Amino acid sequence: MDPKIELLAPGGDVDAIKAAIIAGADAVYCGLDNFNARNRASNISFEQLIGIIRLAHQYQCQIFLTLNIVILEREFKSLAKLLNKLANTTLDGVIVQDIGMFYILKKHFPTLDIHASTQLTTHNVGQIPFLKKLGASRVNLSRELNLREITAINAVCQEQDVLTEVFVHGSLCVAFSGLCYSTSASAGNSGNRGRCSQACREEYETTPSGNNFPLNLKDNSAFFDLPALIDAGVHSFKIEGRIKSASYVHTVVDSFRKQIDGYLETGELTEDGERLYKVFNRDFSNAFLRGDLNQSMFTENPRDNSKNHALQASNAISVVQIQSVEDTLDLEKAQMSASVSEKVKHVSIEKPALTLAFSGNEGQPLTITATAKEATPLISIASPQELTFTVQSSALLTANDKTPLDQAAIDKRFKNFSSAAYNLELLNTQGLAENLSISFKELTLLKNEIASLLNEGHKPVTEVMLPKLEKHPKPAPKKANTVANLSILICDEEDIALAEVTDADIYFKLPDAYKRDCTKYVGFLQDNPRLIPWFPSVLIGKDYDVALNILEQVKPELIVTNNTGIANRAYELGIKWIAGPYLNTTNSYALLAMQQEFDCSGAFISNEINRMQINGIARPKDFKMLYSVYHPILLMASRQCFFQQSVGCEKPRIDNGCMLSCDKSTSITNLKGESFAIDKQKAGYPSIYNQDQFVNTEVVNDLAHMFDDFMLDLTNIGAGDKQSPDKALLIKQFEQLLSTESITDKEMVNMVQNTLKTMVPDATNVQYHNGL
């Protein structure tokens, strides 16, 4: 087996993890009851994790723990307690989304290996040095990338000594991971907190193109693309499925194990992949990987496709034939499940029994012999394994009949012996002579040495207490008689005229996509120096290259970026930058990480969190905090086309022309009668928005003491066919709201709020109340 190629399996519960291990996974990723992005999985307890690590290491398999959600300020105390415990295990890595968690792991828990989650939407070469500087040793690449794009990123990863993971099998998200807010906007059930409600799998009212599941993608499978991924330099082949059964996990892992091993041995693919159709699937597609985004990626069946596949493969027509095929498949599934159940029950994660035997005479060192015995043998071993080793004190035992080291003293000193992986069952002092003594310091050293040897040689790590963070005051607003600054975001060149009605900062939103070697925006920004460039979240391939050229040629004094690749380059060029709202910033440690590692000047706080969750955030010194008070509510953005399944499209597949020229809009309605706007701007990704705009006037009164800047998004994105309000009048209303006169005048505030309700009748700020 080539050690450079890793098969990484999912584990949602103990049986699924066991199934992955015995099926031949090189590594398994799993989550605890909290801090992980699969809230619907059974997940495991910390004590189970310890047993799982021990079991996996006996099979030369690694265990990675998913801590891949955004973290709220109040959670860092309990998070630090968990990390202290994890640091004293032999865990092989933690999978992380939150930039603040990167910060505390790198600064306070350096023994824990950090892996960047798919939730970070890693899709361009500039993001790799950013994540490397944060402490990541590996990154999981966005599922939307094609082989050419993966190859280019891997070349940079090799330069940076960073490993890459690519999803090779399992469910596909139609949205870019980390940029899906489909239900946090209404119920607080955010995918960034592990509570994805799978709005993309829902049934909707029949669309004009005749589809009831317009967002539902087939499952991903690169089963026959493994050679190309190996050539592309991918280190880890990752299987999705932490809510899947043990039988599913075993079948998929075993299939991929055989395919990988067969290819490495013969240079050819030896497996046909038919077993993958016998467990849960929505049919398969590798279209993202091939770079062929077509209508065949969608399916009207969000549930199990295995019976449909069996019927098609057998050409069953009659009722009798169909029933026979279904019965045969049900029997095969039952047999597969029973076989896996039989296998996993023979491997145990129970703690081995530990005995400590003490011996020694006067003038000799104290000797402790540790013996640990597995409760249940491994599948491949005939009898239970036994671990035995001996440690000795550096000092010698001395005579002492007043406070001797007898059974009672040993019990007292060792009864709290801390080894999460073993049950201390016996302290045997029969070999220790009477009326002898040794210093407490020597006993502590021996305890630590035993703990280290039982923990695969890892020395105990001292507990870390996170220091209390200071909340620094904000500077006075730029404009007199205001409680905070106002800024606006535009994307239409004609809206530059708004500069005549306001002295607010003006951000100009740059496109997601460009013609190759596009230079239009270089001259445009140079001619309009008041505009502050605003870079989008997703910049793939040539689009990143063009965006980078804009940054390097214009060299503005300040930018806002939602893309970490652009952030890293701005830092390298000495350009001040502000973290945009789609970097999902929810805590003080994320602010510190961006400021200290990348000289970030400020950050938009995520609109997913509520007033109380915002209020706990501590501002770093000389750092701006910003908040968007008016904007369309993005639910999801996708590299796929939402129009193919909604209103239909003449083109069978998406091409570069679609990205640059298409500007359609429509809507879809779920079975609850809730409608959602589908919007595609020219040179933008297809996106879905709430029908309501986000309008939050309450935050001005509640948290004006925290925020330097409140922003209005005047781009009209997501508006569809709705009439947009008068932008100049909208600016004036918010300027009035931010005046020191208004903040203390309830009547004036009510007047402004009523005017805004008239201007923007479809509005909500439910996220500000629900939070995460």
PDB file of N, CA and C in Angstrom, residues 83-146:
ATOM      1  N   LEU A  83     -10.539  20.489  24.787  1.00  0.00           N
ATOM      2  CA  LEU A  83      -9.231  20.455  24.130  1.00  0.00           C
ATOM      3  C   LEU A  83      -8.133  20.016  25.098  1.00  0.00           C
ATOM      4  N   ASN A  84      -8.245  20.403  26.358  1.00  0.00           N
ATOM      5  CA  ASN A  84      -7.284  19.932  27.363  1.00  0.00           C
ATOM      6  C   ASN A  84      -7.326  18.415  27.480  1.00  0.00           C
ATOM      7  N   LYS A  85      -8.512  17.863  27.434  1.00  0.00           N
ATOM      8  CA  LYS A  85      -8.639  16.402  27.492  1.00  0.00           C
ATOM      9  C   LYS A  85      -8.100  15.748  26.228  1.00  0.00           C
ATOM     10  N   LEU A  86      -8.426  16.338  25.078  1.00  0.00           N
ATOM     11  CA  LEU A  86      -7.965  15.774  23.807  1.00  0.00           C
ATOM     12  C   LEU A  86      -6.447  15.819  23.690  1.00  0.00           C
ATOM     13  N   ALA A  87      -5.831  16.861  24.242  1.00  0.00           N
ATOM     14  CA  ALA A  87      -4.375  16.997  24.171  1.00  0.00           C
ATOM     15  C   ALA A  87      -3.668  15.880  24.930  1.00  0.00           C
ATOM     16  N   ASN A  88      -4.378  15.227  25.838  1.00  0.00           N
ATOM     17  CA  ASN A  88      -3.790  14.126  26.601  1.00  0.00           C
ATOM     18  C   ASN A  88      -4.268  12.771  26.095  1.00  0.00           C
ATOM     19  N   THR A  89      -4.639  12.729  24.827  1.00  0.00           N
ATOM     20  CA  THR A  89      -4.953  11.468  24.158  1.00  0.00           C
ATOM     21  C   THR A  89      -3.982  11.301  22.989  1.00  0.00           C
ATOM     22  N   THR A  90      -4.146  10.224  22.255  1.00  0.00           N
ATOM     23  CA  THR A  90      -3.333  10.018  21.051  1.00  0.00           C
ATOM     24  C   THR A  90      -4.162  10.267  19.779  1.00  0.00           C
ATOM     25  N   LEU A  91      -5.147  11.157  19.915  1.00  0.00           N
ATOM     26  CA  LEU A  91      -5.949  11.570  18.759  1.00  0.00           C
ATOM     27  C   LEU A  91      -5.027  12.060  17.645  1.00  0.00           C
ATOM     28  N   ASP A  92      -5.368  11.736  16.407  1.00  0.00           N
ATOM     29  CA  ASP A  92      -4.474  12.025  15.284  1.00  0.00           C
ATOM     30  C   ASP A  92      -4.743  13.354  14.595  1.00  0.00           C
ATOM     31  N   GLY A  93      -5.865  13.994  14.879  1.00  0.00           N
ATOM     32  CA  GLY A  93      -6.135  15.286  14.256  1.00  0.00           C
ATOM     33  C   GLY A  93      -7.519  15.789  14.597  1.00  0.00           C
ATOM     34  N   VAL A  94      -7.706  17.106  14.508  1.00  0.00           N
ATOM     35  CA  VAL A  94      -9.025  17.717  14.695  1.00  0.00           C
ATOM     36  C   VAL A  94      -9.380  18.486  13.431  1.00  0.00           C
ATOM     37  N   ILE A  95     -10.642  18.365  13.007  1.00  0.00           N
ATOM     38  CA  ILE A  95     -11.128  18.997  11.779  1.00  0.00           C
ATOM     39  C   ILE A  95     -11.876  20.272  12.183  1.00  0.00           C
ATOM     40  N   VAL A  96     -11.466  21.410  11.615  1.00  0.00           N
ATOM     41  CA  VAL A  96     -11.874  22.709  12.143  1.00  0.00           C
ATOM     42  C   VAL A  96     -12.419  23.607  11.034  1.00  0.00           C
ATOM     43  N   GLN A  97     -13.483  24.354  11.345  1.00  0.00           N
ATOM     44  CA  GLN A  97     -13.995  25.398  10.467  1.00  0.00           C
ATOM     45  C   GLN A  97     -13.704  26.788  11.009  1.00  0.00           C
ATOM     46  N   ASP A  98     -13.881  26.986  12.306  1.00  0.00           N
ATOM     47  CA  ASP A  98     -13.858  28.321  12.901  1.00  0.00           C
ATOM     48  C   ASP A  98     -12.431  28.869  12.989  1.00  0.00           C
ATOM     49  N   ILE A  99     -12.222  30.080  12.481  1.00  0.00           N
ATOM     50  CA  ILE A  99     -10.897  30.693  12.495  1.00  0.00           C
ATOM     51  C   ILE A  99     -10.436  30.940  13.927  1.00  0.00           C
ATOM     52  N   GLY A 100     -11.366  31.226  14.829  1.00  0.00           N
ATOM     53  CA  GLY A 100     -11.005  31.396  16.228  1.00  0.00           C
ATOM     54  C   GLY A 100     -10.493  30.120  16.861  1.00  0.00           C
ATOM     55  N   MET A 101     -11.055  28.979  16.455  1.00  0.00           N
ATOM     56  CA  MET A 101     -10.568  27.708  16.978  1.00  0.00           C
ATOM     57  C   MET A 101      -9.166  27.405  16.447  1.00  0.00           C
ATOM     58  N   PHE A 102      -8.918  27.735  15.183  1.00  0.00           N
ATOM     59  CA  PHE A 102      -7.551  27.620  14.673  1.00  0.00           C
ATOM     60  C   PHE A 102      -6.585  28.368  15.597  1.00  0.00           C
ATOM     61  N   TYR A 103      -6.989  29.567  15.991  1.00  0.00           N
ATOM     62  CA  TYR A 103      -6.125  30.433  16.798  1.00  0.00           C
ATOM     63  C   TYR A 103      -5.775  29.792  18.135  1.00  0.00           C
ATOM     64  N   ILE A 104      -6.777  29.301  18.861  1.00  0.00           N
ATOM     65  CA  ILE A 104      -6.465  28.751  20.177  1.00  0.00           C
ATOM     66  C   ILE A 104      -5.767  27.390  20.074  1.00  0.00           C
ATOM     67  N   LEU A 105      -6.044  26.633  19.020  1.00  0.00           N
ATOM     68  CA  LEU A 105      -5.330  25.375  18.836  1.00  0.00           C
ATOM     69  C   LEU A 105      -3.850  25.629  18.576  1.00  0.00           C
ATOM     70  N   LYS A 106      -3.569  26.553  17.673  1.00  0.00           N
ATOM     71  CA  LYS A 106      -2.172  26.842  17.339  1.00  0.00           C
ATOM     72  C   LYS A 106      -1.433  27.455  18.528  1.00  0.00           C
ATOM     73  N   LYS A 107      -2.084  28.340  19.253  1.00  0.00           N
ATOM     74  CA  LYS A 107      -1.437  29.088  20.337  1.00  0.00           C
ATOM     75  C   LYS A 107      -1.351  28.289  21.632  1.00  0.00           C
ATOM     76  N   HIS A 108      -2.397  27.526  21.954  1.00  0.00           N
ATOM     77  CA  HIS A 108      -2.473  26.894  23.274  1.00  0.00           C
ATOM     78  C   HIS A 108      -2.423  25.368  23.252  1.00  0.00           C
ATOM     79  N   PHE A 109      -2.725  24.746  22.109  1.00  0.00           N
ATOM     80  CA  PHE A 109      -2.767  23.284  22.039  1.00  0.00           C
ATOM     81  C   PHE A 109      -1.973  22.792  20.819  1.00  0.00           C
ATOM     82  N   PRO A 110      -0.682  23.096  20.773  1.00  0.00           N
ATOM     83  CA  PRO A 110       0.107  22.810  19.563  1.00  0.00           C
ATOM     84  C   PRO A 110       0.301  21.332  19.267  1.00  0.00           C
ATOM     85  N   THR A 111       0.005  20.451  20.227  1.00  0.00           N
ATOM     86  CA  THR A 111       0.177  19.016  19.968  1.00  0.00           C
ATOM     87  C   THR A 111      -0.968  18.435  19.156  1.00  0.00           C
ATOM     88  N   LEU A 112      -2.064  19.178  19.012  1.00  0.00           N
ATOM     89  CA  LEU A 112      -3.210  18.688  18.244  1.00  0.00           C
ATOM     90  C   LEU A 112      -3.052  19.109  16.783  1.00  0.00           C
ATOM     91  N   ASP A 113      -3.061  18.144  15.890  1.00  0.00           N
ATOM     92  CA  ASP A 113      -2.900  18.393  14.463  1.00  0.00           C
ATOM     93  C   ASP A 113      -4.203  18.968  13.900  1.00  0.00           C
ATOM     94  N   ILE A 114      -4.105  20.037  13.106  1.00  0.00           N
ATOM     95  CA  ILE A 114      -5.290  20.766  12.642  1.00  0.00           C
ATOM     96  C   ILE A 114      -5.558  20.487  11.162  1.00  0.00           C
ATOM     97  N   HIS A 115      -6.802  20.111  10.857  1.00  0.00           N
ATOM     98  CA  HIS A 115      -7.236  19.886   9.486  1.00  0.00           C
ATOM     99  C   HIS A 115      -8.341  20.892   9.150  1.00  0.00           C
ATOM    100  N   ALA A 116      -8.258  21.533   7.992  1.00  0.00           N
ATOM    101  CA  ALA A 116      -9.252  22.520   7.576  1.00  0.00           C
ATOM    102  C   ALA A 116     -10.467  21.825   6.980  1.00  0.00           C
ATOM    103  N   SER A 117     -11.627  22.112   7.537  1.00  0.00           N
ATOM    104  CA  SER A 117     -12.880  21.475   7.132  1.00  0.00           C
ATOM    105  C   SER A 117     -13.337  21.932   5.753  1.00  0.00           C
ATOM    106  N   THR A 118     -14.180  21.105   5.136  1.00  0.00           N
ATOM    107  CA  THR A 118     -14.825  21.489   3.878  1.00  0.00           C
ATOM    108  C   THR A 118     -15.679  22.737   4.058  1.00  0.00           C
ATOM    109  N   GLN A 119     -16.103  23.029   5.305  1.00  0.00           N
ATOM    110  CA  GLN A 119     -16.922  24.210   5.584  1.00  0.00           C
ATOM    111  C   GLN A 119     -16.174  25.514   5.313  1.00  0.00           C
ATOM    112  N   LEU A 120     -14.851  25.442   5.129  1.00  0.00           N
ATOM    113  CA  LEU A 120     -14.071  26.642   4.831  1.00  0.00           C
ATOM    114  C   LEU A 120     -14.066  26.983   3.341  1.00  0.00           C
ATOM    115  N   THR A 121     -14.741  26.175   2.528  1.00  0.00           N
ATOM    116  CA  THR A 121     -14.913  26.464   1.100  1.00  0.00           C
ATOM    117  C   THR A 121     -13.561  26.711   0.410  1.00  0.00           C
ATOM    118  N   THR A 122     -12.630  25.790   0.568  1.00  0.00           N
ATOM    119  CA  THR A 122     -11.285  25.960   0.005  1.00  0.00           C
ATOM    120  C   THR A 122     -11.285  25.587  -1.470  1.00  0.00           C
ATOM    121  N   HIS A 123     -11.020  26.585  -2.323  1.00  0.00           N
ATOM    122  CA  HIS A 123     -11.192  26.363  -3.758  1.00  0.00           C
ATOM    123  C   HIS A 123     -10.170  27.096  -4.622  1.00  0.00           C
ATOM    124  N   ASN A 124      -9.243  27.867  -4.018  1.00  0.00           N
ATOM    125  CA  ASN A 124      -8.213  28.491  -4.849  1.00  0.00           C
ATOM    126  C   ASN A 124      -6.847  28.436  -4.169  1.00  0.00           C
ATOM    127  N   VAL A 125      -5.814  28.676  -4.969  1.00  0.00           N
ATOM    128  CA  VAL A 125      -4.437  28.484  -4.492  1.00  0.00           C
ATOM    129  C   VAL A 125      -4.060  29.481  -3.400  1.00  0.00           C
ATOM    130  N   GLY A 126      -4.695  30.651  -3.372  1.00  0.00           N
ATOM    131  CA  GLY A 126      -4.361  31.647  -2.359  1.00  0.00           C
ATOM    132  C   GLY A 126      -4.799  31.276  -0.963  1.00  0.00           C
ATOM    133  N   GLN A 127      -5.789  30.397  -0.876  1.00  0.00           N
ATOM    134  CA  GLN A 127      -6.292  30.012   0.445  1.00  0.00           C
ATOM    135  C   GLN A 127      -5.351  29.054   1.168  1.00  0.00           C
ATOM    136  N   ILE A 128      -4.511  28.366   0.430  1.00  0.00           N
ATOM    137  CA  ILE A 128      -3.636  27.373   1.058  1.00  0.00           C
ATOM    138  C   ILE A 128      -2.625  28.025   2.005  1.00  0.00           C
ATOM    139  N   PRO A 129      -1.864  29.058   1.595  1.00  0.00           N
ATOM    140  CA  PRO A 129      -0.961  29.695   2.559  1.00  0.00           C
ATOM    141  C   PRO A 129      -1.696  30.354   3.721  1.00  0.00           C
ATOM    142  N   PHE A 130      -2.926  30.826   3.484  1.00  0.00           N
ATOM    143  CA  PHE A 130      -3.730  31.387   4.581  1.00  0.00           C
ATOM    144  C   PHE A 130      -3.980  30.325   5.639  1.00  0.00           C
ATOM    145  N   LEU A 131      -4.456  29.158   5.213  1.00  0.00           N
ATOM    146  CA  LEU A 131      -4.763  28.080   6.155  1.00  0.00           C
ATOM    147  C   LEU A 131      -3.494  27.508   6.784  1.00  0.00           C
ATOM    148  N   LYS A 132      -2.425  27.455   6.007  1.00  0.00           N
ATOM    149  CA  LYS A 132      -1.148  26.989   6.546  1.00  0.00           C
ATOM    150  C   LYS A 132      -0.687  27.902   7.675  1.00  0.00           C
ATOM    151  N   LYS A 133      -0.796  29.200   7.494  1.00  0.00           N
ATOM    152  CA  LYS A 133      -0.373  30.153   8.521  1.00  0.00           C
ATOM    153  C   LYS A 133      -1.248  30.049   9.771  1.00  0.00           C
ATOM    154  N   LEU A 134      -2.518  29.671   9.583  1.00  0.00           N
ATOM    155  CA  LEU A 134      -3.397  29.448  10.736  1.00  0.00           C
ATOM    156  C   LEU A 134      -3.047  28.172  11.487  1.00  0.00           C
ATOM    157  N   GLY A 135      -2.293  27.271  10.852  1.00  0.00           N
ATOM    158  CA  GLY A 135      -1.874  26.052  11.524  1.00  0.00           C
ATOM    159  C   GLY A 135      -2.355  24.768  10.894  1.00  0.00           C
ATOM    160  N   ALA A 136      -3.037  24.847   9.741  1.00  0.00           N
ATOM    161  CA  ALA A 136      -3.576  23.634   9.116  1.00  0.00           C
ATOM    162  C   ALA A 136      -2.460  22.796   8.499  1.00  0.00           C
ATOM    163  N   SER A 137      -2.508  21.492   8.743  1.00  0.00           N
ATOM    164  CA  SER A 137      -1.568  20.566   8.107  1.00  0.00           C
ATOM    165  C   SER A 137      -2.183  19.912   6.875  1.00  0.00           C
ATOM    166  N   ARG A 138      -3.516  20.009   6.763  1.00  0.00           N
ATOM    167  CA  ARG A 138      -4.217  19.475   5.589  1.00  0.00           C
ATOM    168  C   ARG A 138      -5.501  20.249   5.387  1.00  0.00           C
ATOM    169  N   VAL A 139      -5.998  20.214   4.136  1.00  0.00           N
ATOM    170  CA  VAL A 139      -7.248  20.917   3.810  1.00  0.00           C
ATOM    171  C   VAL A 139      -8.156  19.981   3.024  1.00  0.00           C
ATOM    172  N   ASN A 140      -9.440  20.118   3.273  1.00  0.00           N
ATOM    173  CA  ASN A 140     -10.447  19.403   2.497  1.00  0.00           C
ATOM    174  C   ASN A 140     -10.953  20.345   1.413  1.00  0.00           C
ATOM    175  N   LEU A 141     -10.745  19.993   0.159  1.00  0.00           N
ATOM    176  CA  LEU A 141     -11.085  20.885  -0.945  1.00  0.00           C
ATOM    177  C   LEU A 141     -12.584  20.874  -1.236  1.00  0.00           C
ATOM    178  N   SER A 142     -13.064  21.995  -1.757  1.00  0.00           N
ATOM    179  CA  SER A 142     -14.477  22.114  -2.121  1.00  0.00           C
ATOM    180  C   SER A 142     -14.868  21.026  -3.112  1.00  0.00           C
ATOM    181  N   ARG A 143     -16.077  20.511  -2.947  1.00  0.00           N
ATOM    182  CA  ARG A 143     -16.556  19.414  -3.787  1.00  0.00           C
ATOM    183  C   ARG A 143     -16.824  19.850  -5.230  1.00  0.00           C
ATOM    184  N   GLU A 144     -16.901  21.156  -5.456  1.00  0.00           N
ATOM    185  CA  GLU A 144     -17.268  21.659  -6.779  1.00  0.00           C
ATOM    186  C   GLU A 144     -16.098  21.680  -7.765  1.00  0.00           C
ATOM    187  N   LEU A 145     -14.897  21.402  -7.298  1.00  0.00           N
ATOM    188  CA  LEU A 145     -13.713  21.566  -8.135  1.00  0.00           C
ATOM    189  C   LEU A 145     -13.563  20.438  -9.148  1.00  0.00           C
ATOM    190  N   ASN A 146     -12.954  20.773 -10.305  1.00  0.00           N
ATOM    191  CA  ASN A 146     -12.651  19.742 -11.294  1.00  0.00           C
ATOM    192  C   ASN A 146     -11.189  19.320 -11.172  1.00  0.00           C
TER     193      ASN A 146
END
